[in-house]
Amino acid sequence: QQQVKQSPQSLIVQKGGISIINCAYENTAFDYFPWYQQFPGKGPALLIAIRPDVSEKKEGRFTISFNKSAKQFSLHIMDSQPGDSATYFCAATPVGNQFYFGTGTSLTVIP
Amino acid sequence: ETGVTQSPTHLIKTRGQQVTLRCSSQSGHNTVSWYQQALGQGPQFIFQYYREEENGRGNFPPRFSGLQFPNYSSELNVNALELDDSALYLCASSLGMGYQETQYFGPGTRLLVL
């Protein structure tokens, strides 16, 4: 059973556009929601993370929006660049327990 | 400061064999987690080691086992390999045993079981 559902599976965006990736979860015990970026041949790298006590967190061009009542969170990449082309994973973890990852979104930013 | 390193980078084994994968954690990190990433999927948690003790395990059978050494490097051992064990195996190190500590991933070991 997939604890964290991620969509879309793939995404193509024009340079300068906004990329939006969505995740949903059911387990209300989850209280930490990181996003990871993975380039081919590399391990995932932490991009940005949020806790459910805030509805939005912004770091540079990357923003997480969090909707606790809907049990959904999303990653927005503003002014998308070709260098952002990578696979993005959302994840969730409850206190003192393991990470559960989404299935990933392959983002391609077209110049 | 060196990052997380893993060896070997690629490995081919046949069904029924045993394999050992190695991970050197980032300097100063005392916690290592192992993940299996099947093609096109997200990483699946195998287990975590904190100061040489197992500190949590995912839904993997006992033929997946591990070790952490006093220098905090780690090994993942898989016995009786099955075709479905073909995957990228990722190691991540962190400072502290809490799962919400930032995890730094290595580049992974690509295992192919024939």
Short mmCIF file of C-alpha atoms in Angstrom, two decimals:
data_model
loop_
_atom_site.label_atom_id
_atom_site.label_comp_id
_atom_site.label_asym_id
_atom_site.label_seq_id
_atom_site.Cartn_x
_atom_site.Cartn_y
_atom_site.Cartn_z
CA GLN A 1 0.00 0.00 0.00
CA GLN A 2 1.44 3.34 -1.08
CA GLN A 3 1.49 5.60 1.99
CA VAL A 4 2.21 8.72 -0.05
CA LYS A 5 0.62 9.19 -3.49
CA GLN A 6 2.42 11.49 -5.90
CA SER A 7 1.31 13.02 -9.19
CA PRO A 8 1.94 13.57 -12.01
CA GLN A 9 4.38 10.82 -12.97
CA SER A 10 6.02 13.13 -15.50
CA LEU A 11 5.87 16.83 -16.24
CA ILE A 12 7.12 18.99 -19.09
CA VAL A 13 7.35 22.73 -18.51
CA GLN A 14 8.67 25.62 -20.58
CA LYS A 15 11.60 27.58 -19.21
CA GLY A 16 10.28 30.33 -16.95
CA GLY A 17 7.06 28.48 -16.21
CA ILE A 18 5.74 27.10 -12.94
CA SER A 19 6.14 23.39 -12.14
CA ILE A 20 3.64 21.93 -9.70
CA ILE A 21 3.90 18.47 -8.16
CA ASN A 22 1.27 17.13 -5.79
CA CYS A 23 1.29 14.57 -3.00
CA ALA A 24 -1.42 13.14 -0.79
CA TYR A 25 -1.33 11.02 2.34
CA GLU A 26 -3.75 9.29 4.70
CA ASN A 27 -1.75 8.72 7.88
CA THR A 28 -2.52 11.62 10.23
CA ALA A 29 0.53 10.66 12.30
CA PHE A 30 2.80 12.06 9.57
CA ASP A 31 4.30 15.31 10.77
CA TYR A 32 7.31 16.02 8.58
CA PHE A 33 7.13 16.38 4.82
CA PRO A 34 10.38 16.74 2.84
CA TRP A 35 10.91 17.01 -0.89
CA TYR A 36 13.93 15.44 -2.54
CA GLN A 37 15.52 16.14 -5.92
CA GLN A 38 17.36 13.35 -7.72
CA PHE A 39 19.56 13.70 -10.81
CA PRO A 40 20.47 10.65 -12.92
CA GLY A 41 23.25 8.64 -11.32
CA LYS A 42 22.96 10.52 -8.03
CA GLY A 43 21.23 9.89 -4.73
CA PRO A 44 18.27 12.06 -3.69
CA ALA A 45 19.12 15.42 -2.13
CA LEU A 46 16.89 17.30 0.31
CA LEU A 47 15.33 20.30 -1.39
CA ILE A 48 12.90 21.73 1.13
CA ALA A 49 10.75 20.41 3.98
CA ILE A 50 7.70 21.50 5.97
CA ARG A 51 5.95 20.63 9.20
CA PRO A 52 2.13 20.73 9.45
CA ASP A 53 2.04 23.75 11.75
CA VAL A 54 2.58 26.04 8.74
CA SER A 55 0.67 26.18 5.46
CA GLU A 56 3.50 27.37 3.25
CA LYS A 57 7.27 27.45 3.18
CA LYS A 58 9.37 29.20 0.57
CA GLU A 59 13.07 28.84 -0.19
CA GLY A 60 14.18 30.74 -3.26
CA ARG A 61 12.22 29.51 -6.27
CA PHE A 62 10.85 26.48 -4.37
CA THR A 63 7.65 26.63 -2.31
CA ILE A 64 5.80 23.92 -0.40
CA SER A 65 2.08 24.42 0.10
CA PHE A 66 0.52 22.29 2.82
CA ASN A 67 -3.19 21.59 3.36
CA LYS A 68 -3.58 19.69 6.61
CA SER A 69 -7.35 19.19 6.36
CA ALA A 70 -7.09 17.77 2.86
CA LYS A 71 -3.94 15.80 3.74
CA GLN A 72 -2.21 17.16 0.66
CA PHE A 73 1.00 19.01 0.01
CA SER A 74 2.60 20.29 -3.15
CA LEU A 75 5.88 21.59 -4.50
CA HIS A 76 5.89 24.68 -6.69
CA ILE A 77 8.97 25.56 -8.71
CA MET A 78 8.76 29.14 -9.92
CA ASP A 79 10.66 30.36 -12.98
CA SER A 80 11.58 26.77 -13.87
CA GLN A 81 15.02 26.36 -15.45
CA PRO A 82 16.52 23.56 -17.57
CA GLY A 83 18.84 22.80 -14.64
CA ASP A 84 15.74 21.89 -12.60
CA SER A 85 15.17 18.88 -14.86
CA ALA A 86 15.33 15.95 -12.45
CA THR A 87 13.12 13.50 -10.59
CA TYR A 88 11.35 14.88 -7.55
CA PHE A 89 10.14 12.79 -4.63
CA CYS A 90 7.85 13.82 -1.85
CA ALA A 91 8.14 11.98 1.45
CA ALA A 92 6.46 11.87 4.83
CA THR A 93 7.36 10.57 8.24
CA PRO A 94 5.68 10.39 11.60
CA VAL A 95 7.62 11.16 14.76
CA GLY A 96 10.22 8.51 15.45
CA ASN A 97 9.50 6.41 12.42
CA GLN A 98 10.67 5.79 8.87
CA PHE A 99 10.38 7.90 5.74
CA TYR A 100 7.71 6.98 3.21
CA PHE A 101 8.50 8.21 -0.30
CA GLY A 102 6.18 8.94 -3.21
CA THR A 103 6.76 7.29 -6.56
CA GLY A 104 8.49 10.30 -8.08
CA THR A 105 7.84 12.91 -10.77
CA SER A 106 10.18 13.27 -13.72
CA LEU A 107 10.40 16.97 -14.55
CA THR A 108 11.70 18.20 -17.90
CA VAL A 109 12.14 21.92 -18.42
CA ILE A 110 12.32 22.85 -22.09
CA PRO A 111 14.59 25.80 -22.98
CA GLU B 1 34.16 17.34 4.41
CA THR B 2 33.51 14.22 2.35
CA GLY B 3 30.02 13.16 1.42
CA VAL B 4 28.41 9.75 1.59
CA THR B 5 30.20 7.17 -0.53
CA GLN B 6 29.04 3.72 -1.58
CA SER B 7 30.76 0.75 -3.15
CA PRO B 8 30.62 -0.87 -5.55
CA THR B 9 28.79 1.36 -8.02
CA HIS B 10 27.44 -1.55 -10.02
CA LEU B 11 27.13 -5.26 -9.33
CA ILE B 12 25.78 -8.27 -11.20
CA LYS B 13 24.83 -11.42 -9.28
CA THR B 14 22.86 -14.55 -10.00
CA ARG B 15 19.79 -15.77 -8.16
CA GLY B 16 20.61 -17.50 -4.87
CA GLN B 17 23.92 -15.73 -4.35
CA GLN B 18 24.79 -13.40 -1.51
CA VAL B 19 25.90 -9.77 -1.80
CA THR B 20 27.49 -7.18 0.49
CA LEU B 21 27.16 -3.47 -0.19
CA ARG B 22 29.21 -0.86 1.62
CA CYS B 23 28.61 2.71 2.75
CA SER B 24 30.84 5.34 4.29
CA SER B 25 28.84 7.98 6.08
CA GLN B 26 29.45 11.69 5.93
CA SER B 27 32.04 12.91 8.42
CA GLY B 28 30.56 13.31 11.90
CA HIS B 29 27.35 11.39 11.14
CA ASN B 30 26.50 8.52 13.47
CA THR B 31 23.35 7.23 11.78
CA VAL B 32 23.00 5.29 8.55
CA SER B 33 19.80 4.32 6.75
CA TRP B 34 19.50 1.94 3.82
CA TYR B 35 16.89 2.17 1.07
CA GLN B 36 15.95 0.07 -1.95
CA GLN B 37 14.87 1.99 -5.03
CA ALA B 38 13.33 -0.10 -7.78
CA LEU B 39 13.32 1.35 -11.28
CA GLY B 40 10.73 4.11 -11.57
CA GLN B 41 9.84 3.97 -7.88
CA GLY B 42 10.62 5.94 -4.77
CA PRO B 43 13.10 4.68 -2.19
CA GLN B 44 11.78 2.04 0.23
CA PHE B 45 13.20 2.04 3.75
CA ILE B 46 15.10 -1.14 4.65
CA PHE B 47 16.57 -0.31 8.07
CA GLN B 48 18.52 2.26 10.07
CA TYR B 49 21.58 1.92 12.28
CA TYR B 50 22.47 4.27 15.10
CA ARG B 51 25.78 3.79 16.88
CA GLU B 52 26.08 0.18 15.73
CA GLU B 53 22.53 -0.82 16.79
CA GLU B 54 19.57 -1.38 14.47
CA ASN B 55 17.08 1.42 15.07
CA GLY B 56 14.06 0.48 13.01
CA ARG B 57 13.30 -1.74 10.06
CA GLY B 58 10.99 -1.55 7.09
CA ASN B 59 8.99 -4.34 5.50
CA PHE B 60 11.93 -6.43 4.28
CA PRO B 61 12.61 -10.12 5.02
CA PRO B 62 15.40 -11.26 7.38
CA ARG B 63 17.66 -12.14 4.45
CA PHE B 64 18.32 -8.39 4.35
CA SER B 65 20.71 -7.69 7.19
CA GLY B 66 23.15 -4.99 8.11
CA LEU B 67 26.03 -3.89 10.23
CA GLN B 68 27.39 -0.58 11.42
CA PHE B 69 31.01 -0.30 12.46
CA PRO B 70 32.63 1.86 15.17
CA ASN B 71 33.63 4.41 12.52
CA TYR B 72 29.91 4.54 11.54
CA SER B 73 30.44 3.01 8.12
CA SER B 74 27.90 0.36 7.28
CA GLU B 75 27.22 -2.79 5.27
CA LEU B 76 24.04 -4.15 3.76
CA ASN B 77 24.00 -7.91 3.24
CA VAL B 78 21.42 -9.70 1.14
CA ASN B 79 21.30 -13.51 1.16
CA ALA B 80 19.58 -15.84 -1.27
CA LEU B 81 19.20 -13.16 -3.93
CA GLU B 82 15.96 -13.05 -5.89
CA LEU B 83 15.31 -11.45 -9.26
CA ASP B 84 13.15 -8.79 -7.57
CA ASP B 85 16.15 -7.66 -5.53
CA SER B 86 17.43 -5.93 -8.66
CA ALA B 87 17.38 -2.25 -7.71
CA LEU B 88 19.42 0.79 -6.74
CA TYR B 89 20.47 0.52 -3.11
CA LEU B 90 20.89 3.86 -1.40
CA CYS B 91 22.62 4.64 1.82
CA ALA B 92 21.90 7.86 3.71
CA SER B 93 23.70 9.24 6.72
CA SER B 94 22.47 11.73 9.29
CA LEU B 95 23.53 13.34 12.51
CA GLY B 96 21.33 11.74 15.12
CA MET B 97 18.85 8.90 15.12
CA GLY B 98 15.67 10.87 14.60
CA TYR B 99 14.05 10.16 11.28
CA GLN B 100 13.47 13.85 10.82
CA GLU B 101 17.18 14.60 10.82
CA THR B 102 18.34 15.64 7.37
CA GLN B 103 19.52 12.57 5.52
CA TYR B 104 22.38 12.85 3.04
CA PHE B 105 22.24 10.20 0.36
CA GLY B 106 25.08 8.49 -1.44
CA PRO B 107 25.00 7.82 -5.19
CA GLY B 108 23.83 4.25 -4.67
CA THR B 109 24.85 0.77 -5.78
CA ARG B 110 23.04 -0.60 -8.81
CA LEU B 111 22.43 -4.34 -8.28
CA LEU B 112 21.29 -6.60 -11.08
CA VAL B 113 20.22 -10.15 -10.23
CA LEU B 114 20.10 -12.58 -13.16
#
